[in-house]
Every structure is written in structure tokens, then in C-alpha cells.
C-alpha positions as semicolon CSV with decimal commas, in nm:
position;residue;x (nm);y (nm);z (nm)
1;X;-0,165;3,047;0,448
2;X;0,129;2,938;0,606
3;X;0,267;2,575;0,741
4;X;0,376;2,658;1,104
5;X;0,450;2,321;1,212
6;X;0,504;1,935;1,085
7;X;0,455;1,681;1,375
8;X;0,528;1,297;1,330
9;X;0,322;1,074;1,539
10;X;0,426;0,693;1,518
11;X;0,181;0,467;1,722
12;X;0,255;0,106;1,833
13;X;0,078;-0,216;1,994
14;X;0,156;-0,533;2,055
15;X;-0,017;-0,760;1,840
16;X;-0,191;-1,076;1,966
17;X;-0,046;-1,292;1,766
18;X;0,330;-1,298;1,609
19;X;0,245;-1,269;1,183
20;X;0,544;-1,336;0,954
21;X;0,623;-1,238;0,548
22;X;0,946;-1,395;0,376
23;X;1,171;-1,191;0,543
24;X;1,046;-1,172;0,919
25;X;0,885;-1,230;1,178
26;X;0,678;-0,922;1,365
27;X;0,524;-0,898;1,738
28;X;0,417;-0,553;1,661
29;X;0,146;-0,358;1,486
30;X;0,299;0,021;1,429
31;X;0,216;0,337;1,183
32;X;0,360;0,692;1,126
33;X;0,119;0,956;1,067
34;X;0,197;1,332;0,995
35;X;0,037;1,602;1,085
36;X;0,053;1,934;0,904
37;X;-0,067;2,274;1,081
38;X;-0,081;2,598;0,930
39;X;-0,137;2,954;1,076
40;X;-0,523;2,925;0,958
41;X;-0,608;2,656;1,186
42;X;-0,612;2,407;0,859
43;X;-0,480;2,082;0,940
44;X;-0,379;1,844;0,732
45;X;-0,304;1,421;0,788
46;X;-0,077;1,209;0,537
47;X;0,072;0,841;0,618
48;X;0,456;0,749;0,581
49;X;0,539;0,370;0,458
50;X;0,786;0,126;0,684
51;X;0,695;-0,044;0,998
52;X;0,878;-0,041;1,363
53;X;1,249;0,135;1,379
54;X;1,159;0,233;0,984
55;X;0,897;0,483;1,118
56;X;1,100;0,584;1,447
57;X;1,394;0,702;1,205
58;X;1,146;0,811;0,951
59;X;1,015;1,043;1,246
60;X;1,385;1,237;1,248
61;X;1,390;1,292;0,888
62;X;1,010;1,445;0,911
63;X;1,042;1,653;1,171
64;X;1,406;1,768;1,179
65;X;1,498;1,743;0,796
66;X;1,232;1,825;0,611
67;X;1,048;2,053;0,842
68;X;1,284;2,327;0,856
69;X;1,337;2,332;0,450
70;X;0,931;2,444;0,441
71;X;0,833;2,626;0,741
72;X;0,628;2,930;0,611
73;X;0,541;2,851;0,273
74;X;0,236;2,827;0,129
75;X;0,079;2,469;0,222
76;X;-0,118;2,496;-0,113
77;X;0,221;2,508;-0,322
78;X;0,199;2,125;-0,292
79;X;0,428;2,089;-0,642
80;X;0,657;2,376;-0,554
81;X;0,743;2,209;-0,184
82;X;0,803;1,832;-0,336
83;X;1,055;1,974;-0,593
84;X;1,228;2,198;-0,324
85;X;1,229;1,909;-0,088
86;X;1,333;1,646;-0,374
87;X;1,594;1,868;-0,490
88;X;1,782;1,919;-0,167
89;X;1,779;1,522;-0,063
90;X;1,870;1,417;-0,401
91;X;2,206;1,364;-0,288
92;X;2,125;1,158;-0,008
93;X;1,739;1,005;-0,091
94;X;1,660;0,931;-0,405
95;X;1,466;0,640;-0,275
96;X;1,410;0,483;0,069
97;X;1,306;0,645;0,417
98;X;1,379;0,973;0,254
99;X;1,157;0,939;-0,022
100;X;0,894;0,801;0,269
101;X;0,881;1,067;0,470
102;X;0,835;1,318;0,214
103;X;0,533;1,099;0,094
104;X;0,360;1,138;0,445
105;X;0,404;1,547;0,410
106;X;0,282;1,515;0,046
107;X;-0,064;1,375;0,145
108;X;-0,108;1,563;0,434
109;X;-0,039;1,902;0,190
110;X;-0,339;1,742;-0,038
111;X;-0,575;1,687;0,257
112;X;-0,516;2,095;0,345
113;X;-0,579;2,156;-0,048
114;X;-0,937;1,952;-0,021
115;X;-1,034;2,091;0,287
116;X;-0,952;2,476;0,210
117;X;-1,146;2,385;-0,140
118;X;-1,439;2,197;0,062
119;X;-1,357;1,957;-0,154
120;X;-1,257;1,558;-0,137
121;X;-0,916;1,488;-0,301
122;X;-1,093;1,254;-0,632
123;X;-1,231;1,616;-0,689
124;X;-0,960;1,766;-0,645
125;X;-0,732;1,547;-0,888
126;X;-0,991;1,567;-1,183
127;X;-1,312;1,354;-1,031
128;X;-1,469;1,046;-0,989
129;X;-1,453;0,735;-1,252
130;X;-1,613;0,516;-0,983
131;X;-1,847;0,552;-0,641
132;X;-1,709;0,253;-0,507
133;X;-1,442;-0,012;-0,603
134;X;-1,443;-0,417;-0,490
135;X;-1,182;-0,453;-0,258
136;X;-0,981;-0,827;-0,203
137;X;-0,883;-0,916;0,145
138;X;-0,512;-0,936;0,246
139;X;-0,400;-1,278;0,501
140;X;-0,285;-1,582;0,536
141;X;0,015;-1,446;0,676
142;X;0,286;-1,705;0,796
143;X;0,332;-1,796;1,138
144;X;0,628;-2,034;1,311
145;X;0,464;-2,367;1,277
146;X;0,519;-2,682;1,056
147;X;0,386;-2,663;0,707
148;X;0,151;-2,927;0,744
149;X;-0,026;-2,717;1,029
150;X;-0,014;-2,392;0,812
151;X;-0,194;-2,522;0,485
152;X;-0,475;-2,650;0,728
153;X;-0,507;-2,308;0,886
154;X;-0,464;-2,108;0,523
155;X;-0,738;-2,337;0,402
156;X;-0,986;-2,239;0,685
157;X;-0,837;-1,894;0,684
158;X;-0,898;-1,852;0,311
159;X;-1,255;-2,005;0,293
160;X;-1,362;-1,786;0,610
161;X;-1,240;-1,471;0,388
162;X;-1,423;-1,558;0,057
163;X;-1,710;-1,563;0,301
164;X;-1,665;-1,268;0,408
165;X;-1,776;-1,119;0,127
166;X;-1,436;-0,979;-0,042
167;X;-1,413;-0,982;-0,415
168;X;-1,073;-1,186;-0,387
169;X;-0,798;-1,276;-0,110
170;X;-0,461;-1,258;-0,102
171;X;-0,182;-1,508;0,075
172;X;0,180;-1,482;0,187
173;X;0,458;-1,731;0,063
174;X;0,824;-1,786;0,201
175;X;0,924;-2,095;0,338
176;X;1,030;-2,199;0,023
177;X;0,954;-2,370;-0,310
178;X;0,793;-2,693;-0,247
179;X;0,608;-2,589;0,087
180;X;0,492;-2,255;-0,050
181;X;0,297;-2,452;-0,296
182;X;0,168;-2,675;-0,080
183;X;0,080;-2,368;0,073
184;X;-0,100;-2,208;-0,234
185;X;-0,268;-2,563;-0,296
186;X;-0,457;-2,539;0,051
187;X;-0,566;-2,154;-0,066
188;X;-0,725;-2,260;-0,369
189;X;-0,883;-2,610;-0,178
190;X;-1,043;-2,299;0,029
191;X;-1,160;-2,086;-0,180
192;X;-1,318;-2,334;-0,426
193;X;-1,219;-2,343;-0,817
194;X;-1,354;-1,996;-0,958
195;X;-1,271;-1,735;-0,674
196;X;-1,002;-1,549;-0,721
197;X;-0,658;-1,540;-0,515
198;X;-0,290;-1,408;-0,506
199;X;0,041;-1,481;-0,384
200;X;0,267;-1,235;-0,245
201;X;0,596;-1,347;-0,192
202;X;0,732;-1,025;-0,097
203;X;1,089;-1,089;-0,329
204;X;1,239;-1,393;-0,145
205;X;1,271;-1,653;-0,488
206;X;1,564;-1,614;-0,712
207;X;1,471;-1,619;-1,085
208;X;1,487;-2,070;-1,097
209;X;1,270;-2,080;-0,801
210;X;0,983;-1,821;-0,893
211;X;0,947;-1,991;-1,246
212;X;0,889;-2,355;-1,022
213;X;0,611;-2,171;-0,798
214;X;0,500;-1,988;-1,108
215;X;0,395;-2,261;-1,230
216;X;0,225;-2,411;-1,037
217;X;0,015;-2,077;-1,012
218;X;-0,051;-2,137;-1,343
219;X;-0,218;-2,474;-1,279
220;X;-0,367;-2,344;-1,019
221;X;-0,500;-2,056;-1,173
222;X;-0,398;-1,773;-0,952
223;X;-0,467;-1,379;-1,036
224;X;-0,139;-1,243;-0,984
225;X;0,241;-1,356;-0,818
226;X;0,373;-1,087;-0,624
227;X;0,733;-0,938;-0,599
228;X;0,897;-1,271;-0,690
229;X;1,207;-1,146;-0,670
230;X;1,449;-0,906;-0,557
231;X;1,245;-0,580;-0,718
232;X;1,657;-0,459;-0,865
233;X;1,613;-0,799;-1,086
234;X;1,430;-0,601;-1,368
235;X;1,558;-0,870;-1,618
236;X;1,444;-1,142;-1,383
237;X;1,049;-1,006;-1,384
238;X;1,075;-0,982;-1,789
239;X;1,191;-1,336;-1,802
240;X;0,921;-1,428;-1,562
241;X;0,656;-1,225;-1,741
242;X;0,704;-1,392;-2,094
243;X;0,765;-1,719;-1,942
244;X;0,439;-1,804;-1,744
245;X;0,058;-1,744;-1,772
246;X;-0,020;-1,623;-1,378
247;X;0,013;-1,211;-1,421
248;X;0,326;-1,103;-1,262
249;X;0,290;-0,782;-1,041
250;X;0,501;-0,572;-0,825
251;X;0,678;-0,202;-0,763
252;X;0,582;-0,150;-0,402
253;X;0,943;-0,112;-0,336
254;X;1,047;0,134;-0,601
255;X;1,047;0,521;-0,555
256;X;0,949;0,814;-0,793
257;X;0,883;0,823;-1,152
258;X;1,272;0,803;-1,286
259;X;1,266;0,458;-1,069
260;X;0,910;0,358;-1,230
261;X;1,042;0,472;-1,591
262;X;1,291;0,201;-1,570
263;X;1,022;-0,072;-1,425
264;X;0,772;-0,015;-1,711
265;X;1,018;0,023;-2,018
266;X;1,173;-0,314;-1,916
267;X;0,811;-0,439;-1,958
268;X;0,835;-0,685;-1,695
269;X;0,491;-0,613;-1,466
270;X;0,161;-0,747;-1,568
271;X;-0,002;-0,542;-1,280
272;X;0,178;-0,219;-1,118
273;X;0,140;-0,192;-0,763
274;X;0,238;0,139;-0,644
275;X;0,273;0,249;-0,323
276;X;0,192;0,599;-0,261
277;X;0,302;0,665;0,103
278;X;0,629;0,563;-0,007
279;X;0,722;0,682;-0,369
280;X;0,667;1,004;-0,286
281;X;0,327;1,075;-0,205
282;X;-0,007;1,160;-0,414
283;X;0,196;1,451;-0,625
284;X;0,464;1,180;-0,721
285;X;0,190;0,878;-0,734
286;X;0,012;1,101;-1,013
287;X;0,326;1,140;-1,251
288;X;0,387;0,719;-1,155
289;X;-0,007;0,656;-1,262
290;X;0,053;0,853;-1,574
291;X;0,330;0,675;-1,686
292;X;0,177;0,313;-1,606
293;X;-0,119;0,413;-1,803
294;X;0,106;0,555;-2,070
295;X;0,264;0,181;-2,103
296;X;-0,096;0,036;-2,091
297;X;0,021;-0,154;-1,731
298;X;-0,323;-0,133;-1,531
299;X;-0,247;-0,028;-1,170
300;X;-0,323;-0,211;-0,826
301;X;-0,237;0,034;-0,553
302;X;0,008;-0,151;-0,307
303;X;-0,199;-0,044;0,089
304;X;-0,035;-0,114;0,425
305;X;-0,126;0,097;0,672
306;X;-0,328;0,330;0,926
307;X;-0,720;0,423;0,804
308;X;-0,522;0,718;0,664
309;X;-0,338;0,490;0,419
310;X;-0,684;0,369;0,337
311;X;-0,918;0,674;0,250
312;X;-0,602;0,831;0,078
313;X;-0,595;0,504;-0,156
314;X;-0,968;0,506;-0,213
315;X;-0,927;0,865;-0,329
316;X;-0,734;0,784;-0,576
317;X;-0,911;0,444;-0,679
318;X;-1,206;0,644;-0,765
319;X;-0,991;0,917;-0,973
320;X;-0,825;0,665;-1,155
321;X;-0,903;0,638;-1,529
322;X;-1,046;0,340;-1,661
323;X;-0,736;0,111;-1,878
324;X;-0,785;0,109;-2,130
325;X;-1,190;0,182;-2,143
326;X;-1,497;0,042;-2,271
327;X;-1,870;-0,059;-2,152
328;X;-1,690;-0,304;-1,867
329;X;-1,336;-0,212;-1,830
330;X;-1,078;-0,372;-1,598
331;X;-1,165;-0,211;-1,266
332;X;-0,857;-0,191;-0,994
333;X;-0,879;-0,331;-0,671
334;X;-0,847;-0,148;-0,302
335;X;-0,615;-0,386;-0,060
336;X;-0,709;-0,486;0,281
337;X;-0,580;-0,622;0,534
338;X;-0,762;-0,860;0,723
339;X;-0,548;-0,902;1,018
340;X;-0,569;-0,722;1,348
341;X;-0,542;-0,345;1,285
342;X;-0,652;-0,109;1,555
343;X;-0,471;0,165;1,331
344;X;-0,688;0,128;1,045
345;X;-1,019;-0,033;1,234
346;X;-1,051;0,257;1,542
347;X;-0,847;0,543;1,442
348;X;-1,078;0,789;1,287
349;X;-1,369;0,980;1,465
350;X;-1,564;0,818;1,208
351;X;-1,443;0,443;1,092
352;X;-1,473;0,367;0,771
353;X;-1,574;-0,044;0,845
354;X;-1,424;-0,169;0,563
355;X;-1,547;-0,541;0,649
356;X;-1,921;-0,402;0,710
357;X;-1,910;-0,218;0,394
358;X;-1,756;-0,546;0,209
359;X;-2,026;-0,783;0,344
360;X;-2,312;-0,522;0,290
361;X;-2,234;-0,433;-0,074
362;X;-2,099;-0,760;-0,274
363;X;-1,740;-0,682;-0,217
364;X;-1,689;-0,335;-0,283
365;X;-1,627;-0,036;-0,125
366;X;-1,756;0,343;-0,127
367;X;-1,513;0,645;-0,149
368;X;-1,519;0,878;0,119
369;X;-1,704;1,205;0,024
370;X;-1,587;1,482;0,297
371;X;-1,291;1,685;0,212
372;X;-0,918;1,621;0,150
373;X;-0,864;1,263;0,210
374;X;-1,227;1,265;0,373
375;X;-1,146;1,130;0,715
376;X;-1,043;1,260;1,069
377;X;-0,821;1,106;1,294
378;X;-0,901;1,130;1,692
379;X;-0,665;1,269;1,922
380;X;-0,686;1,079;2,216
381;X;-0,647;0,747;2,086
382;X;-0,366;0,875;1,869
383;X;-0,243;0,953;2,224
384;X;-0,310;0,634;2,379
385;X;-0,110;0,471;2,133
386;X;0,167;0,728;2,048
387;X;0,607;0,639;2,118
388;X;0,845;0,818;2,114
389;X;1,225;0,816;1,918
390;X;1,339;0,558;2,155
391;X;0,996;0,369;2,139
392;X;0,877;0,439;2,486
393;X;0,479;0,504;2,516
């Protein structure tokens, strides 16, 4: 078998509402999928991270870097490609859109591997540990309104997801000290005194400022605080880490395991939260996994993305080994977005209705069964919603 041809579709729509994180504002929903065909009519999907003009340039390096380095090998040398592709952009991405764009060809290499096998890719990586996993819901994104105003709508917005049916939720923080914990206070006010709930501040605290949300997380009695600073900081997060109760988490922004060494031996995470259509896709996100687990730092897969972000990360939920065992061990946690998605809610041929699945089973989630990642996307609507390099539909 033979890869004849890597295409890069990025998709875009205008969402109804403008959402916000610490660092901006966005009027668009967008994704980058890629598509890998081979001369046996085996095709195989994968998802790169980075939103908007990330995923337009992200496109280039996809289709006009890497694509030429592996025309006609063997699809199925998934470990042979990475290290050839790896090797020859180590002088110009060790991390960052380079190290994104291999991820997407990474995934879609393992979705040929599970399909030639017949296979789904838990199977494929050693099996199941886990049929289905709870999964939190992901919102209470900011928006360009007075404080006051917000905490009312992240109280309603927070209560309405608890009832829902997720197993936790999850909030954004960013206007700064004092308001974001005004904002945290309406979150817990909504979701009642034992449900469970995060912050995500997505690094925009220095080192003084995270310790004075911090703690008020710890009164509060939050699950985790989210990238709460600038992920270089690595002496910051082990400050942070021995100084407060709330479980600090973060890595979504770092990039293979030589970045992820450095995280976990400065012992500064609580929770890991890779991000595997970014650090260099499932081969690279099994090598990161290993070396969490070899730190004992349980592992919270970072998701943002397209349905194919999704049933790749439930894949590897399910293969993941229990940390660090027992009759009830700590169980990870898929991520969901609760916000308007038509890239994860009506891409496939088959949706995978997260929220019906949530509300139907107690907060939890089944893993796809079919092979490779165990969804298919459909071609039209990838063609409704498809741009091109300068954005144009």
C-alpha cells in the first residue's frame, strides 16, 4: 500500500454568537481535517489543532511540506513516517504549526492502520480498559459585557449544564483577578455545593495573580485551575502546585515528549492535559502518555475540535491504563464542548450525539466500535463548509 495523496480541508462558519477566552475574542467556528488516500482505495481522516489563519497556514505546511517528504511509502509505517518527517523539520518545528500538522497526518495514518486491520484504534493500541468514560461539559465562555451581566449568565449557564446530565463543567476566566472570581463564585452558586467544576484560564495570570484566584478555588472547592500561566513558566506551575489545594493542570500548549519530559520532571501539573492533534499526533501522544504515567501524573486529554478530534480522543480514553489501579481507580474525563459546533455535532455520516449519549447514560460516554478512529466524515457537508488559503468558501 501506498499514500498517493494528503489533502487538507479547513471548514469555517460564522458563529451566532461572538465567544471569547483570555486572549480573544472569535466570530468564527473553523477546523482542519486531513485526509489521507492511498493506491488501495483506503482512506484515512486525522484532525490538526489551531483555529482560523492557524489552520489556513497549517494547510501549506500539510499539503506542500510534508506531503512531498512521504508520497509512496507505506501508510502502515506510521513510526517510520513521524521520525522521517520529525527529523527533517527539526530545524524549523520542534513545536508549533509544524508539530500540528504532522499530528493531523499521524491520526489519519492510524485510522488507515484500523481500518486495513478491521479493527478500532483502542484495539489497535493494546485494547479497551473502559466501554465508556463520563465526560464534563466545556462553557461559560466570555463574552463583551459587564461582569455583573456575565456571572448572572455563567450562573444560569452552569446550572442548565449540570442538568444536562454531564459528570462536571468547565468555565473560562480572563478579565482579571477580582472579576474572574466573581466569576467562579456565580459557577459554583449554579452548580450547587458538591458538583464538580473547573477553571480554565488559558495562561493569562502571572505567578501573584494565579495564587489570589487560586485561592479562592480552594474555598470554593474547584477540581482543577487550568494553564494559569504562561505554559514556559515551569517554575511558576511548581510554585503554584505546592502552594494551593485546587489541582493545578495544564500542557495543551507543549509539543512532543522532549517538551513533556521537561513539564513532568519539574513536577509542577497535578493533572496532564495533552493535546494530541497538536503534540504530534496518536504515535507521539503514546510516548507523552507513557511518560505521564511513568511520573504517576494522571492524564485529562485536552479536546477542541471537529467530531474527528472527538472519536480519536475517545479511542484513546478507553486504551488508557488505569493510574495507578485498584477496584475504583481515578477514571479520566472526555472534554466537550458545549457551545455551537456544527463541526463536531453534523459532520459524520453517523453523529456520535454526545449530549444524547450524556443525558441517556449518567454522564458518560461509549467508545466508538467501527474501525480506525470509528467514524466517517460526509463529503458534501465537508463541501458546504470547506475555504480555501485565502479563506474564500
Amino acid at each position: 500500500m501506498k499514500i498517493t495523496r494528503i489533502i487538507s480541508h479547513v471548514l469555517s462558519y460564522d458563529m451566532p454568537e461572538v465567544l471569547g477566552y483570555s486572549q480573544q475574542y472569535y466570530a468564527k467556528r473553523s477546523a482542519h481535517l486531513v485526509e489521507v488516500q492511498t493506491d488501495e482505495g483506503v482512506t484515512g481522516w486525522g484532525e490538526c489543532f489551531g483555529p482560523g489563519n492557524v489552520a489556513i497556514a497549517n494547510k501549506g505546511i500539510v499539503e506542500k511540506v510534508i506531503q512531498p517528504m512521504v508520497l509512496g511509502m507505506d501508510p502502515m509505517d506510521r513510526d517510520v513516517i513521524w521520525h522521517k518527517v520529525y527529523n527533517l523539520l527539526r530545524d524549523h518545528g520542534q513545536k508549533g504549526m509544524p508539530m500540528q500538522a504532522l499530528s493531523g497526518v499521524d491520526i489519519a495514518l492510524w485510522d488507515i492502520a484500523g481500518k486495513v486491520a478491521n479493527l478500532p484504534l483502542h484495539k489497535l493500541i493494546g485494547g479497551a480498559h473502559r466501554d465508556d468514560v463520563p465526560c464534563y461539559g466545556y462553557g461559560m465562555m466570555l463574552r463583551d459585557e459587564p461582569v455583573a451581566e456575565l456571572a448572572a449568565r455563567f450562573e444560569d449557564e452552569a446550572a442548565a449544564i449540570k442538568d444536562m446530565g454531564f459528570a462536571a463543567t468547565k468555565m473560562k476566566v480572563g478579565f482579571g483577578p477580582k472579576p474572574d472570581v466573581k466569576l467562579c463564585e456565580a459557577v459554583r452558586r449554579g452548580v450547587g455545593d458538591e458538583f464538580r467544576f473547573m477553571v480554565d484560564a488559558n495562561h493569562c495570570y502571572t505567578t501573584s495573580d494565579a495564587f489570589y484566584v487560586g485561592r479562592a478555588l480552594d474555598e470554593l472547592d474547584a477540581y482543577w485551575f487550568e494553564e494559569p500561566i504562561a505554559p514556559e513558566d515551569l517554575d511558576g506551575y511548581r510554585e503554584l502546585r505546592a502552594g494551593l489545594r485546587v489541582n493545578i493542570s495544564g500542557g495543551e500548549a507543549e509539543f512532543n515528549r522532549w517538551g513533556w519530559r521537561n513539564i513532568l520532571e519539574n513536577r509542577g501539573l497535578d493533572i496532564a492535559q495533552p493535546e494530541v492533534c497538536a503534540l504530534g499526533g496518536i504515535s507521539e501522544y503514546l510516548r507523552v502518555l507513557a511518560l505521564c504515567h511513568a511520573h504517576f501524573t494522571p492524564v485529562i486529554n485536552h479536546v477542541w475540535g471537529s467530531a474527528i478530534a472527538v472519536a480519536t480522543n475517545l479511542q484513546l480514553l478507553a486504551a488508557m491504563p488505569p493510574l495507578p489501579g485498584g477496584m475504583h481507580p481515578w477514571e479520566p474525563m472526555l472534554e466537550f464542548d458545549t457551545t455551537d459546533n456544527k463541526f463536531r455535532d453534523e459532520l459524520l455520516a453517523e453523529p456520535l450525539d454526545i449530549q444524547g449519549q450524556v443525558k441517556a447514560n449518567k454522564g458518560r460516554v461509549r467508545i466508538p466500535t467501527g474501525p480506525g478512529i470509528g467514524v466517517t466524515p460526509d463529503m458534501d457537508f465537508i463541501k458546504h463548509y470547506e475555504i480555501d488559503a485565502e479563506g474564500r468558501g
